[in-house]
mmCIF file with all atom_site columns, C-alpha atoms and ligand atoms in Angstrom:
data_model
loop_
_atom_site.group_PDB
_atom_site.id
_atom_site.type_symbol
_atom_site.label_atom_id
_atom_site.label_alt_id
_atom_site.label_comp_id
_atom_site.label_asym_id
_atom_site.label_entity_id
_atom_site.label_seq_id
_atom_site.pdbx_PDB_ins_code
_atom_site.Cartn_x
_atom_site.Cartn_y
_atom_site.Cartn_z
_atom_site.occupancy
_atom_site.B_iso_or_equiv
_atom_site.pdbx_formal_charge
_atom_site.auth_seq_id
_atom_site.auth_comp_id
_atom_site.auth_asym_id
_atom_site.auth_atom_id
_atom_site.pdbx_PDB_model_num
ATOM   1   C  CA  . MET A 1 1   ? -16.701 17.526 190.061 1.00 0.00 ? 21  MET A CA  1
ATOM   2   C  CA  . THR A 1 2   ? -17.731 21.146 190.323 1.00 0.00 ? 22  THR A CA  1
ATOM   3   C  CA  . ALA A 1 3   ? -20.540 22.199 192.608 1.00 0.00 ? 23  ALA A CA  1
ATOM   4   C  CA  . ASP A 1 4   ? -23.779 23.159 190.902 1.00 0.00 ? 24  ASP A CA  1
ATOM   5   C  CA  . LEU A 1 5   ? -24.008 26.936 191.251 1.00 0.00 ? 25  LEU A CA  1
ATOM   6   C  CA  . PHE A 1 6   ? -27.718 26.716 191.911 1.00 0.00 ? 26  PHE A CA  1
ATOM   7   C  CA  . GLU A 1 7   ? -27.565 23.927 194.417 1.00 0.00 ? 27  GLU A CA  1
ATOM   8   C  CA  . ALA A 1 8   ? -29.090 25.060 197.695 1.00 0.00 ? 28  ALA A CA  1
ATOM   9   C  CA  . ILE A 1 9   ? -26.564 25.371 200.499 1.00 0.00 ? 29  ILE A CA  1
ATOM   10  C  CA  . PRO A 1 10  ? -28.094 23.471 203.410 1.00 0.00 ? 30  PRO A CA  1
ATOM   11  C  CA  . ASP A 1 11  ? -28.825 25.596 206.481 1.00 0.00 ? 31  ASP A CA  1
ATOM   12  C  CA  . VAL A 1 12  ? -27.279 23.590 209.274 1.00 0.00 ? 32  VAL A CA  1
ATOM   13  C  CA  . ARG A 1 13  ? -28.303 25.918 212.080 1.00 0.00 ? 33  ARG A CA  1
ATOM   14  C  CA  . PRO A 1 14  ? -30.713 24.128 214.421 1.00 0.00 ? 34  PRO A CA  1
ATOM   15  C  CA  . LEU A 1 15  ? -34.327 25.308 214.468 1.00 0.00 ? 35  LEU A CA  1
ATOM   16  C  CA  . ARG A 1 16  ? -34.252 25.449 218.220 1.00 0.00 ? 36  ARG A CA  1
ATOM   17  C  CA  . GLU A 1 17  ? -31.144 26.499 220.091 1.00 0.00 ? 37  GLU A CA  1
ATOM   18  C  CA  . VAL A 1 18  ? -30.850 26.820 223.856 1.00 0.00 ? 38  VAL A CA  1
ATOM   19  C  CA  . MET A 1 19  ? -28.873 29.995 224.615 1.00 0.00 ? 39  MET A CA  1
ATOM   20  C  CA  . ALA A 1 20  ? -28.923 29.636 228.402 1.00 0.00 ? 40  ALA A CA  1
ATOM   21  C  CA  . ASP A 1 21  ? -31.159 28.182 231.083 1.00 0.00 ? 41  ASP A CA  1
ATOM   22  C  CA  . GLY A 1 22  ? -34.495 29.922 230.309 1.00 0.00 ? 42  GLY A CA  1
ATOM   23  C  CA  . ALA A 1 23  ? -33.442 31.385 226.942 1.00 0.00 ? 43  ALA A CA  1
ATOM   24  C  CA  . VAL A 1 24  ? -34.129 29.743 223.592 1.00 0.00 ? 44  VAL A CA  1
ATOM   25  C  CA  . LEU A 1 25  ? -33.768 30.828 219.973 1.00 0.00 ? 45  LEU A CA  1
ATOM   26  C  CA  . LEU A 1 26  ? -36.620 29.603 217.744 1.00 0.00 ? 46  LEU A CA  1
ATOM   27  C  CA  . ARG A 1 27  ? -35.490 30.064 214.157 1.00 0.00 ? 47  ARG A CA  1
ATOM   28  C  CA  . GLY A 1 28  ? -38.199 31.027 211.684 1.00 0.00 ? 48  GLY A CA  1
ATOM   29  C  CA  . PHE A 1 29  ? -40.947 30.769 214.299 1.00 0.00 ? 49  PHE A CA  1
ATOM   30  C  CA  . ALA A 1 30  ? -42.590 34.038 213.135 1.00 0.00 ? 50  ALA A CA  1
ATOM   31  C  CA  . GLN A 1 31  ? -42.671 33.059 209.441 1.00 0.00 ? 51  GLN A CA  1
ATOM   32  C  CA  . ASP A 1 32  ? -46.224 31.714 209.621 1.00 0.00 ? 52  ASP A CA  1
ATOM   33  C  CA  . PHE A 1 33  ? -47.399 35.028 211.099 1.00 0.00 ? 53  PHE A CA  1
ATOM   34  C  CA  . GLU A 1 34  ? -45.636 37.319 208.655 1.00 0.00 ? 54  GLU A CA  1
ATOM   35  C  CA  . ASN A 1 35  ? -48.660 38.030 206.438 1.00 0.00 ? 55  ASN A CA  1
ATOM   36  C  CA  . GLU A 1 36  ? -50.594 39.365 209.421 1.00 0.00 ? 56  GLU A CA  1
ATOM   37  C  CA  . LEU A 1 37  ? -47.670 40.924 211.267 1.00 0.00 ? 57  LEU A CA  1
ATOM   38  C  CA  . ILE A 1 38  ? -46.426 43.298 208.600 1.00 0.00 ? 58  ILE A CA  1
ATOM   39  C  CA  . PRO A 1 39  ? -49.740 45.024 207.687 1.00 0.00 ? 59  PRO A CA  1
ATOM   40  C  CA  . ALA A 1 40  ? -50.551 45.368 211.422 1.00 0.00 ? 60  ALA A CA  1
ATOM   41  C  CA  . LEU A 1 41  ? -47.123 46.896 211.986 1.00 0.00 ? 61  LEU A CA  1
ATOM   42  C  CA  . ARG A 1 42  ? -47.742 49.453 209.246 1.00 0.00 ? 62  ARG A CA  1
ATOM   43  C  CA  . GLU A 1 43  ? -50.962 50.568 210.943 1.00 0.00 ? 63  GLU A CA  1
ATOM   44  C  CA  . ILE A 1 44  ? -49.228 50.966 214.291 1.00 0.00 ? 64  ILE A CA  1
ATOM   45  C  CA  . ILE A 1 45  ? -46.444 53.043 212.761 1.00 0.00 ? 65  ILE A CA  1
ATOM   46  C  CA  . ALA A 1 46  ? -49.011 55.284 211.043 1.00 0.00 ? 66  ALA A CA  1
ATOM   47  C  CA  . GLN A 1 47  ? -50.588 56.048 214.448 1.00 0.00 ? 67  GLN A CA  1
ATOM   48  C  CA  . ALA A 1 48  ? -47.399 56.134 216.520 1.00 0.00 ? 68  ALA A CA  1
ATOM   49  C  CA  . PRO A 1 49  ? -44.396 56.868 214.278 1.00 0.00 ? 69  PRO A CA  1
ATOM   50  C  CA  . PHE A 1 50  ? -40.862 55.734 215.114 1.00 0.00 ? 70  PHE A CA  1
ATOM   51  C  CA  . ARG A 1 51  ? -38.862 58.278 217.076 1.00 0.00 ? 71  ARG A CA  1
ATOM   52  C  CA  . ARG A 1 52  ? -35.334 58.311 218.466 1.00 0.00 ? 72  ARG A CA  1
ATOM   53  C  CA  . MET A 1 53  ? -35.642 58.808 222.210 1.00 0.00 ? 73  MET A CA  1
ATOM   54  C  CA  . PHE A 1 54  ? -33.122 60.258 224.633 1.00 0.00 ? 74  PHE A CA  1
ATOM   55  C  CA  . THR A 1 55  ? -31.500 58.321 227.465 1.00 0.00 ? 75  THR A CA  1
ATOM   56  C  CA  . PRO A 1 56  ? -31.625 59.837 230.965 1.00 0.00 ? 76  PRO A CA  1
ATOM   57  C  CA  . GLY A 1 57  ? -27.956 60.771 230.382 1.00 0.00 ? 77  GLY A CA  1
ATOM   58  C  CA  . GLY A 1 58  ? -28.972 62.952 227.419 1.00 0.00 ? 78  GLY A CA  1
ATOM   59  C  CA  . HIS A 1 59  ? -27.786 60.716 224.564 1.00 0.00 ? 79  HIS A CA  1
ATOM   60  C  CA  . GLN A 1 60  ? -30.055 60.180 221.589 1.00 0.00 ? 80  GLN A CA  1
ATOM   61  C  CA  . MET A 1 61  ? -30.484 56.465 220.858 1.00 0.00 ? 81  MET A CA  1
ATOM   62  C  CA  . SER A 1 62  ? -29.481 55.193 217.402 1.00 0.00 ? 82  SER A CA  1
ATOM   63  C  CA  . VAL A 1 63  ? -32.458 52.813 217.458 1.00 0.00 ? 83  VAL A CA  1
ATOM   64  C  CA  . ALA A 1 64  ? -35.856 54.406 216.716 1.00 0.00 ? 84  ALA A CA  1
ATOM   65  C  CA  . MET A 1 65  ? -38.784 53.137 218.792 1.00 0.00 ? 85  MET A CA  1
ATOM   66  C  CA  . THR A 1 66  ? -42.523 52.989 219.113 1.00 0.00 ? 86  THR A CA  1
ATOM   67  C  CA  . ASN A 1 67  ? -44.920 50.760 221.054 1.00 0.00 ? 87  ASN A CA  1
ATOM   68  C  CA  . CYS A 1 68  ? -48.256 49.039 220.998 1.00 0.00 ? 88  CYS A CA  1
ATOM   69  C  CA  . GLY A 1 69  ? -50.276 47.615 223.861 1.00 0.00 ? 89  GLY A CA  1
ATOM   70  C  CA  . SER A 1 70  ? -51.574 49.110 227.083 1.00 0.00 ? 90  SER A CA  1
ATOM   71  C  CA  . ALA A 1 71  ? -48.062 49.971 228.270 1.00 0.00 ? 91  ALA A CA  1
ATOM   72  C  CA  . GLY A 1 72  ? -45.245 51.465 226.193 1.00 0.00 ? 92  GLY A CA  1
ATOM   73  C  CA  . TRP A 1 73  ? -41.559 51.665 227.110 1.00 0.00 ? 93  TRP A CA  1
ATOM   74  C  CA  . VAL A 1 74  ? -40.233 55.211 227.035 1.00 0.00 ? 94  VAL A CA  1
ATOM   75  C  CA  . THR A 1 75  ? -37.028 56.979 227.981 1.00 0.00 ? 95  THR A CA  1
ATOM   76  C  CA  . ASP A 1 76  ? -36.328 60.675 228.483 1.00 0.00 ? 96  ASP A CA  1
ATOM   77  C  CA  . HIS A 1 77  ? -34.324 62.951 230.776 1.00 0.00 ? 97  HIS A CA  1
ATOM   78  C  CA  . SER A 1 78  ? -36.312 61.715 233.791 1.00 0.00 ? 98  SER A CA  1
ATOM   79  C  CA  . GLY A 1 79  ? -35.579 58.003 233.268 1.00 0.00 ? 99  GLY A CA  1
ATOM   80  C  CA  . TYR A 1 80  ? -36.857 54.763 231.769 1.00 0.00 ? 100 TYR A CA  1
ATOM   81  C  CA  . ARG A 1 81  ? -40.464 53.751 232.407 1.00 0.00 ? 101 ARG A CA  1
ATOM   82  C  CA  . TYR A 1 82  ? -43.642 52.255 231.025 1.00 0.00 ? 102 TYR A CA  1
ATOM   83  C  CA  . ASP A 1 83  ? -46.374 54.722 230.137 1.00 0.00 ? 103 ASP A CA  1
ATOM   84  C  CA  . SER A 1 84  ? -49.860 54.096 228.740 1.00 0.00 ? 104 SER A CA  1
ATOM   85  C  CA  . ILE A 1 85  ? -49.640 57.374 226.800 1.00 0.00 ? 105 ILE A CA  1
ATOM   86  C  CA  . ASP A 1 86  ? -47.454 58.113 223.775 1.00 0.00 ? 106 ASP A CA  1
ATOM   87  C  CA  . PRO A 1 87  ? -45.638 61.304 224.814 1.00 0.00 ? 107 PRO A CA  1
ATOM   88  C  CA  . ASP A 1 88  ? -45.471 62.488 221.172 1.00 0.00 ? 108 ASP A CA  1
ATOM   89  C  CA  . SER A 1 89  ? -49.224 62.287 220.501 1.00 0.00 ? 109 SER A CA  1
ATOM   90  C  CA  . GLY A 1 90  ? -50.642 62.539 224.021 1.00 0.00 ? 110 GLY A CA  1
ATOM   91  C  CA  . LYS A 1 91  ? -52.841 59.553 223.132 1.00 0.00 ? 111 LYS A CA  1
ATOM   92  C  CA  . PRO A 1 92  ? -52.747 55.913 224.265 1.00 0.00 ? 112 PRO A CA  1
ATOM   93  C  CA  . TRP A 1 93  ? -50.396 53.658 222.315 1.00 0.00 ? 113 TRP A CA  1
ATOM   94  C  CA  . PRO A 1 94  ? -52.114 51.669 219.524 1.00 0.00 ? 114 PRO A CA  1
ATOM   95  C  CA  . ALA A 1 95  ? -53.743 48.448 220.730 1.00 0.00 ? 115 ALA A CA  1
ATOM   96  C  CA  . MET A 1 96  ? -51.769 45.238 220.439 1.00 0.00 ? 116 MET A CA  1
ATOM   97  C  CA  . PRO A 1 97  ? -53.020 43.426 217.303 1.00 0.00 ? 117 PRO A CA  1
ATOM   98  C  CA  . PRO A 1 98  ? -54.392 39.890 217.879 1.00 0.00 ? 118 PRO A CA  1
ATOM   99  C  CA  . ALA A 1 99  ? -51.712 38.391 215.578 1.00 0.00 ? 119 ALA A CA  1
ATOM   100 C  CA  . PHE A 1 100 ? -48.978 39.954 217.763 1.00 0.00 ? 120 PHE A CA  1
ATOM   101 C  CA  . ARG A 1 101 ? -50.554 38.572 220.931 1.00 0.00 ? 121 ARG A CA  1
ATOM   102 C  CA  . GLU A 1 102 ? -51.007 35.134 219.386 1.00 0.00 ? 122 GLU A CA  1
ATOM   103 C  CA  . LEU A 1 103 ? -47.428 34.918 218.101 1.00 0.00 ? 123 LEU A CA  1
ATOM   104 C  CA  . ALA A 1 104 ? -46.032 35.976 221.493 1.00 0.00 ? 124 ALA A CA  1
ATOM   105 C  CA  . ALA A 1 105 ? -48.159 33.454 223.387 1.00 0.00 ? 125 ALA A CA  1
ATOM   106 C  CA  . GLN A 1 106 ? -47.323 30.566 221.014 1.00 0.00 ? 126 GLN A CA  1
ATOM   107 C  CA  . ALA A 1 107 ? -43.607 31.343 221.063 1.00 0.00 ? 127 ALA A CA  1
ATOM   108 C  CA  . ALA A 1 108 ? -43.663 31.493 224.866 1.00 0.00 ? 128 ALA A CA  1
ATOM   109 C  CA  . VAL A 1 109 ? -45.234 28.019 224.967 1.00 0.00 ? 129 VAL A CA  1
ATOM   110 C  CA  . ALA A 1 110 ? -42.498 26.775 222.602 1.00 0.00 ? 130 ALA A CA  1
ATOM   111 C  CA  . GLY A 1 111 ? -40.018 28.239 225.085 1.00 0.00 ? 131 GLY A CA  1
ATOM   112 C  CA  . SER A 1 112 ? -41.761 26.413 227.971 1.00 0.00 ? 132 SER A CA  1
ATOM   113 C  CA  . PHE A 1 113 ? -43.556 29.463 229.404 1.00 0.00 ? 133 PHE A CA  1
ATOM   114 C  CA  . ALA A 1 114 ? -47.322 28.892 229.614 1.00 0.00 ? 134 ALA A CA  1
ATOM   115 C  CA  . ASN A 1 115 ? -49.980 31.629 229.748 1.00 0.00 ? 135 ASN A CA  1
ATOM   116 C  CA  . PHE A 1 116 ? -47.843 34.545 228.551 1.00 0.00 ? 136 PHE A CA  1
ATOM   117 C  CA  . ALA A 1 117 ? -50.149 37.548 228.231 1.00 0.00 ? 137 ALA A CA  1
ATOM   118 C  CA  . PRO A 1 118 ? -48.023 40.567 227.232 1.00 0.00 ? 138 PRO A CA  1
ATOM   119 C  CA  . ASP A 1 119 ? -49.334 44.074 227.871 1.00 0.00 ? 139 ASP A CA  1
ATOM   120 C  CA  . ALA A 1 120 ? -46.404 45.815 226.157 1.00 0.00 ? 140 ALA A CA  1
ATOM   121 C  CA  . CYS A 1 121 ? -44.771 45.490 222.768 1.00 0.00 ? 141 CYS A CA  1
ATOM   122 C  CA  . LEU A 1 122 ? -41.728 47.673 222.189 1.00 0.00 ? 142 LEU A CA  1
ATOM   123 C  CA  . ILE A 1 123 ? -40.973 48.068 218.489 1.00 0.00 ? 143 ILE A CA  1
ATOM   124 C  CA  . ASN A 1 124 ? -37.343 48.847 217.653 1.00 0.00 ? 144 ASN A CA  1
ATOM   125 C  CA  . ARG A 1 125 ? -36.159 50.014 214.249 1.00 0.00 ? 145 ARG A CA  1
ATOM   126 C  CA  . TYR A 1 126 ? -32.482 49.655 213.291 1.00 0.00 ? 146 TYR A CA  1
ATOM   127 C  CA  . VAL A 1 127 ? -31.021 51.204 210.166 1.00 0.00 ? 147 VAL A CA  1
ATOM   128 C  CA  . PRO A 1 128 ? -27.458 50.260 209.131 1.00 0.00 ? 148 PRO A CA  1
ATOM   129 C  CA  . GLY A 1 129 ? -25.061 51.379 211.880 1.00 0.00 ? 149 GLY A CA  1
ATOM   130 C  CA  . ALA A 1 130 ? -27.724 51.464 214.633 1.00 0.00 ? 150 ALA A CA  1
ATOM   131 C  CA  . ARG A 1 131 ? -26.870 49.439 217.727 1.00 0.00 ? 151 ARG A CA  1
ATOM   132 C  CA  . MET A 1 132 ? -27.982 48.742 221.257 1.00 0.00 ? 152 MET A CA  1
ATOM   133 C  CA  . SER A 1 133 ? -25.384 48.608 223.965 1.00 0.00 ? 153 SER A CA  1
ATOM   134 C  CA  . LEU A 1 134 ? -25.356 45.904 226.646 1.00 0.00 ? 154 LEU A CA  1
ATOM   135 C  CA  . HIS A 1 135 ? -28.244 46.319 229.067 1.00 0.00 ? 155 HIS A CA  1
ATOM   136 C  CA  . GLN A 1 136 ? -30.650 44.445 231.303 1.00 0.00 ? 156 GLN A CA  1
ATOM   137 C  CA  . ASP A 1 137 ? -34.423 44.586 230.902 1.00 0.00 ? 157 ASP A CA  1
ATOM   138 C  CA  . ARG A 1 138 ? -35.455 45.549 234.407 1.00 0.00 ? 158 ARG A CA  1
ATOM   139 C  CA  . ASP A 1 139 ? -38.181 48.164 234.097 1.00 0.00 ? 159 ASP A CA  1
ATOM   140 C  CA  . GLU A 1 140 ? -40.963 45.569 234.341 1.00 0.00 ? 160 GLU A CA  1
ATOM   141 C  CA  . GLN A 1 141 ? -42.950 44.939 237.542 1.00 0.00 ? 161 GLN A CA  1
ATOM   142 C  CA  . ASP A 1 142 ? -42.706 41.181 237.469 1.00 0.00 ? 162 ASP A CA  1
ATOM   143 C  CA  . PHE A 1 143 ? -39.669 39.217 236.322 1.00 0.00 ? 163 PHE A CA  1
ATOM   144 C  CA  . ALA A 1 144 ? -41.626 35.928 236.422 1.00 0.00 ? 164 ALA A CA  1
ATOM   145 C  CA  . ALA A 1 145 ? -42.968 36.536 232.898 1.00 0.00 ? 165 ALA A CA  1
ATOM   146 C  CA  . PRO A 1 146 ? -40.622 35.893 229.970 1.00 0.00 ? 166 PRO A CA  1
ATOM   147 C  CA  . ILE A 1 147 ? -39.787 38.288 227.149 1.00 0.00 ? 167 ILE A CA  1
ATOM   148 C  CA  . VAL A 1 148 ? -40.509 37.283 223.567 1.00 0.00 ? 168 VAL A CA  1
ATOM   149 C  CA  . SER A 1 149 ? -38.378 38.988 220.922 1.00 0.00 ? 169 SER A CA  1
ATOM   150 C  CA  . VAL A 1 150 ? -39.196 38.816 217.194 1.00 0.00 ? 170 VAL A CA  1
ATOM   151 C  CA  . SER A 1 151 ? -36.700 39.817 214.486 1.00 0.00 ? 171 SER A CA  1
ATOM   152 C  CA  . LEU A 1 152 ? -37.816 41.093 211.075 1.00 0.00 ? 172 LEU A CA  1
ATOM   153 C  CA  . GLY A 1 153 ? -35.829 42.412 208.131 1.00 0.00 ? 173 GLY A CA  1
ATOM   154 C  CA  . LEU A 1 154 ? -32.040 42.621 207.976 1.00 0.00 ? 174 LEU A CA  1
ATOM   155 C  CA  . PRO A 1 155 ? -30.029 40.154 210.072 1.00 0.00 ? 175 PRO A CA  1
ATOM   156 C  CA  . ALA A 1 156 ? -28.413 41.355 213.279 1.00 0.00 ? 176 ALA A CA  1
ATOM   157 C  CA  . VAL A 1 157 ? -25.796 40.070 215.680 1.00 0.00 ? 177 VAL A CA  1
ATOM   158 C  CA  . PHE A 1 158 ? -27.389 39.662 219.084 1.00 0.00 ? 178 PHE A CA  1
ATOM   159 C  CA  . MET A 1 159 ? -24.987 39.686 222.015 1.00 0.00 ? 179 MET A CA  1
ATOM   160 C  CA  . PHE A 1 160 ? -26.050 37.591 224.943 1.00 0.00 ? 180 PHE A CA  1
ATOM   161 C  CA  . GLY A 1 161 ? -24.029 37.767 228.134 1.00 0.00 ? 181 GLY A CA  1
ATOM   162 C  CA  . GLY A 1 162 ? -24.704 36.740 231.691 1.00 0.00 ? 182 GLY A CA  1
ATOM   163 C  CA  . PRO A 1 163 ? -25.875 38.166 235.018 1.00 0.00 ? 183 PRO A CA  1
ATOM   164 C  CA  . LYS A 1 164 ? -22.906 40.547 235.269 1.00 0.00 ? 184 LYS A CA  1
ATOM   165 C  CA  . ARG A 1 165 ? -22.029 43.306 232.810 1.00 0.00 ? 185 ARG A CA  1
ATOM   166 C  CA  . ALA A 1 166 ? -18.479 41.936 232.611 1.00 0.00 ? 186 ALA A CA  1
ATOM   167 C  CA  . ASP A 1 167 ? -19.665 38.461 231.512 1.00 0.00 ? 187 ASP A CA  1
ATOM   168 C  CA  . LYS A 1 168 ? -18.384 37.908 227.993 1.00 0.00 ? 188 LYS A CA  1
ATOM   169 C  CA  . PRO A 1 169 ? -21.328 37.884 225.577 1.00 0.00 ? 189 PRO A CA  1
ATOM   170 C  CA  . ARG A 1 170 ? -21.886 35.170 223.008 1.00 0.00 ? 190 ARG A CA  1
ATOM   171 C  CA  . ARG A 1 171 ? -23.004 36.256 219.547 1.00 0.00 ? 191 ARG A CA  1
ATOM   172 C  CA  . TYR A 1 172 ? -26.074 34.964 217.738 1.00 0.00 ? 192 TYR A CA  1
ATOM   173 C  CA  . ARG A 1 173 ? -27.158 35.904 214.256 1.00 0.00 ? 193 ARG A CA  1
ATOM   174 C  CA  . LEU A 1 174 ? -30.868 36.778 214.283 1.00 0.00 ? 194 LEU A CA  1
ATOM   175 C  CA  . GLU A 1 175 ? -32.622 36.689 210.916 1.00 0.00 ? 195 GLU A CA  1
ATOM   176 C  CA  . HIS A 1 176 ? -36.042 37.616 209.595 1.00 0.00 ? 196 HIS A CA  1
ATOM   177 C  CA  . GLY A 1 177 ? -38.634 35.488 211.378 1.00 0.00 ? 197 GLY A CA  1
ATOM   178 C  CA  . ASP A 1 178 ? -36.391 34.361 214.252 1.00 0.00 ? 198 ASP A CA  1
ATOM   179 C  CA  . VAL A 1 179 ? -37.827 34.537 217.771 1.00 0.00 ? 199 VAL A CA  1
ATOM   180 C  CA  . VAL A 1 180 ? -35.980 34.569 221.093 1.00 0.00 ? 200 VAL A CA  1
ATOM   181 C  CA  . VAL A 1 181 ? -37.899 33.551 224.212 1.00 0.00 ? 201 VAL A CA  1
ATOM   182 C  CA  . TRP A 1 182 ? -36.234 34.474 227.367 1.00 0.00 ? 202 TRP A CA  1
ATOM   183 C  CA  . GLY A 1 183 ? -37.049 34.287 231.047 1.00 0.00 ? 203 GLY A CA  1
ATOM   184 C  CA  . GLY A 1 184 ? -36.596 32.378 234.268 1.00 0.00 ? 204 GLY A CA  1
ATOM   185 C  CA  . PRO A 1 185 ? -32.946 32.092 235.336 1.00 0.00 ? 205 PRO A CA  1
ATOM   186 C  CA  . SER A 1 186 ? -31.688 34.306 232.469 1.00 0.00 ? 206 SER A CA  1
ATOM   187 C  CA  . ARG A 1 187 ? -34.427 36.980 232.657 1.00 0.00 ? 207 ARG A CA  1
ATOM   188 C  CA  . LEU A 1 188 ? -31.970 39.641 233.842 1.00 0.00 ? 208 LEU A CA  1
ATOM   189 C  CA  . PHE A 1 189 ? -28.972 38.665 231.705 1.00 0.00 ? 209 PHE A CA  1
ATOM   190 C  CA  . PHE A 1 190 ? -27.098 41.449 229.911 1.00 0.00 ? 210 PHE A CA  1
ATOM   191 C  CA  . HIS A 1 191 ? -27.620 41.646 226.167 1.00 0.00 ? 211 HIS A CA  1
ATOM   192 C  CA  . GLY A 1 192 ? -27.288 44.009 223.224 1.00 0.00 ? 212 GLY A CA  1
ATOM   193 C  CA  . VAL A 1 193 ? -27.221 44.318 219.449 1.00 0.00 ? 213 VAL A CA  1
ATOM   194 C  CA  . ALA A 1 194 ? -24.019 44.936 217.416 1.00 0.00 ? 214 ALA A CA  1
ATOM   195 C  CA  . PRO A 1 195 ? -24.068 47.773 214.861 1.00 0.00 ? 215 PRO A CA  1
ATOM   196 C  CA  . LEU A 1 196 ? -26.377 46.701 212.025 1.00 0.00 ? 216 LEU A CA  1
ATOM   197 C  CA  . ALA A 1 197 ? -24.566 45.800 208.810 1.00 0.00 ? 217 ALA A CA  1
ATOM   198 C  CA  . ASP A 1 198 ? -25.809 47.411 205.628 1.00 0.00 ? 218 ASP A CA  1
ATOM   199 C  CA  . GLY A 1 199 ? -27.997 45.378 203.301 1.00 0.00 ? 219 GLY A CA  1
ATOM   200 C  CA  . GLU A 1 200 ? -31.368 45.185 201.639 1.00 0.00 ? 220 GLU A CA  1
ATOM   201 C  CA  . HIS A 1 201 ? -33.985 42.738 202.869 1.00 0.00 ? 221 HIS A CA  1
ATOM   202 C  CA  . VAL A 1 202 ? -36.385 41.410 200.213 1.00 0.00 ? 222 VAL A CA  1
ATOM   203 C  CA  . SER A 1 203 ? -39.575 42.409 202.003 1.00 0.00 ? 223 SER A CA  1
ATOM   204 C  CA  . MET A 1 204 ? -38.447 44.873 204.701 1.00 0.00 ? 224 MET A CA  1
ATOM   205 C  CA  . GLY A 1 205 ? -35.838 46.911 202.839 1.00 0.00 ? 225 GLY A CA  1
ATOM   206 C  CA  . ARG A 1 206 ? -32.832 48.511 204.497 1.00 0.00 ? 226 ARG A CA  1
ATOM   207 C  CA  . GLN A 1 207 ? -33.776 48.020 208.140 1.00 0.00 ? 227 GLN A CA  1
ATOM   208 C  CA  . ARG A 1 208 ? -34.255 45.582 210.973 1.00 0.00 ? 228 ARG A CA  1
ATOM   209 C  CA  . ILE A 1 209 ? -37.376 45.683 213.101 1.00 0.00 ? 229 ILE A CA  1
ATOM   210 C  CA  . ASN A 1 210 ? -37.506 43.967 216.474 1.00 0.00 ? 230 ASN A CA  1
ATOM   211 C  CA  . LEU A 1 211 ? -40.683 43.405 218.461 1.00 0.00 ? 231 LEU A CA  1
ATOM   212 C  CA  . THR A 1 212 ? -40.185 42.732 222.168 1.00 0.00 ? 232 THR A CA  1
ATOM   213 C  CA  . PHE A 1 213 ? -43.196 41.564 224.093 1.00 0.00 ? 233 PHE A CA  1
ATOM   214 C  CA  . ARG A 1 214 ? -43.249 41.962 227.837 1.00 0.00 ? 234 ARG A CA  1
ATOM   215 C  CA  . LYS A 1 215 ? -45.537 41.789 230.806 1.00 0.00 ? 235 LYS A CA  1
ATOM   216 C  CA  . ALA A 1 216 ? -44.734 45.261 232.099 1.00 0.00 ? 236 ALA A CA  1
ATOM   217 C  CA  . GLN A 1 217 ? -47.441 45.891 234.683 1.00 0.00 ? 237 GLN A CA  1
HETATM 218 C  C1  . MD6 B 2 .   ? -33.247 43.809 219.789 1.00 0.00 ? 29  MD6 B C1  1
HETATM 219 N  N1  . MD6 B 2 .   ? -33.660 43.305 222.037 1.00 0.00 ? 29  MD6 B N1  1
HETATM 220 O  O1  . MD6 B 2 .   ? -33.179 42.610 219.520 1.00 0.00 ? 29  MD6 B O1  1
HETATM 221 C  C2  . MD6 B 2 .   ? -33.160 44.279 221.196 1.00 0.00 ? 29  MD6 B C2  1
HETATM 222 N  N2  . MD6 B 2 .   ? -34.338 42.449 225.400 1.00 0.00 ? 29  MD6 B N2  1
HETATM 223 O  O2  . MD6 B 2 .   ? -33.359 44.668 218.923 1.00 0.00 ? 29  MD6 B O2  1
HETATM 224 C  C3  . MD6 B 2 .   ? -33.625 43.384 223.355 1.00 0.00 ? 29  MD6 B C3  1
HETATM 225 O  O3  . MD6 B 2 .   ? -33.128 44.308 223.951 1.00 0.00 ? 29  MD6 B O3  1
HETATM 226 C  C4  . MD6 B 2 .   ? -34.172 42.270 224.113 1.00 0.00 ? 29  MD6 B C4  1
HETATM 227 O  O4  . MD6 B 2 .   ? -34.354 40.849 222.229 1.00 0.00 ? 29  MD6 B O4  1
HETATM 228 C  C5  . MD6 B 2 .   ? -34.803 41.460 226.166 1.00 0.00 ? 29  MD6 B C5  1
HETATM 229 C  C6  . MD6 B 2 .   ? -35.141 40.242 225.647 1.00 0.00 ? 29  MD6 B C6  1
HETATM 230 C  C7  . MD6 B 2 .   ? -35.007 40.038 224.318 1.00 0.00 ? 29  MD6 B C7  1
HETATM 231 C  C8  . MD6 B 2 .   ? -34.509 41.051 223.521 1.00 0.00 ? 29  MD6 B C8  1
HETATM 232 FE FE1 . FE  B 3 .   ? -33.418 44.263 226.042 1.00 0.00 ? 30  FE  B FE1 1
#
């Protein structure tokens, strides 16, 4: 018997996958929020456009970034930090939309972190070829709060290592609507994103957008 060409191929990946103690991948968790998320994102980008920042070492990042919320993550020749002001406009970052806040809080609960109230949302834009090398997120004041990371658009390979840079990372495919909640014992684990493969996403086009919510201050 030949397989029906139009038969759906079952997606066997679990909806909820524990990546490490404190880190969980919630597949499709952001889907219900999509209709609010994307218009709100457009408004933020109109006020605070994506820009490719420079690392303290003088390298321009391949990922373009912007922020919303009372604190925004920035990098320049003087270092990495959170700043309430967008250095490009001289104005505060756009406010965090209620739908962003709500998604982050609900995902945190699903990841067993109650009362997550992010003050920062870093918005990363990857075009094909853009990547993020292995790093730790350690510019926040308080490592007790988790990080909630939302993937939109083209799929990416997320590399998730351990407490030491040399720990061999495992690879996870993150698709449109997937959410990673991450804190507790793995809060400072090394992680990165492999160079984005080319493609065209039905609603987001030729890019991946990642929202990372943090309690920065
Ligand atoms: C990204 N994410 O997925 C980059 N950091 O585009 C991160 O660097 C990240 O997803 C901390 C926790 C979750 C993350
Ligand atoms: Fe990170």
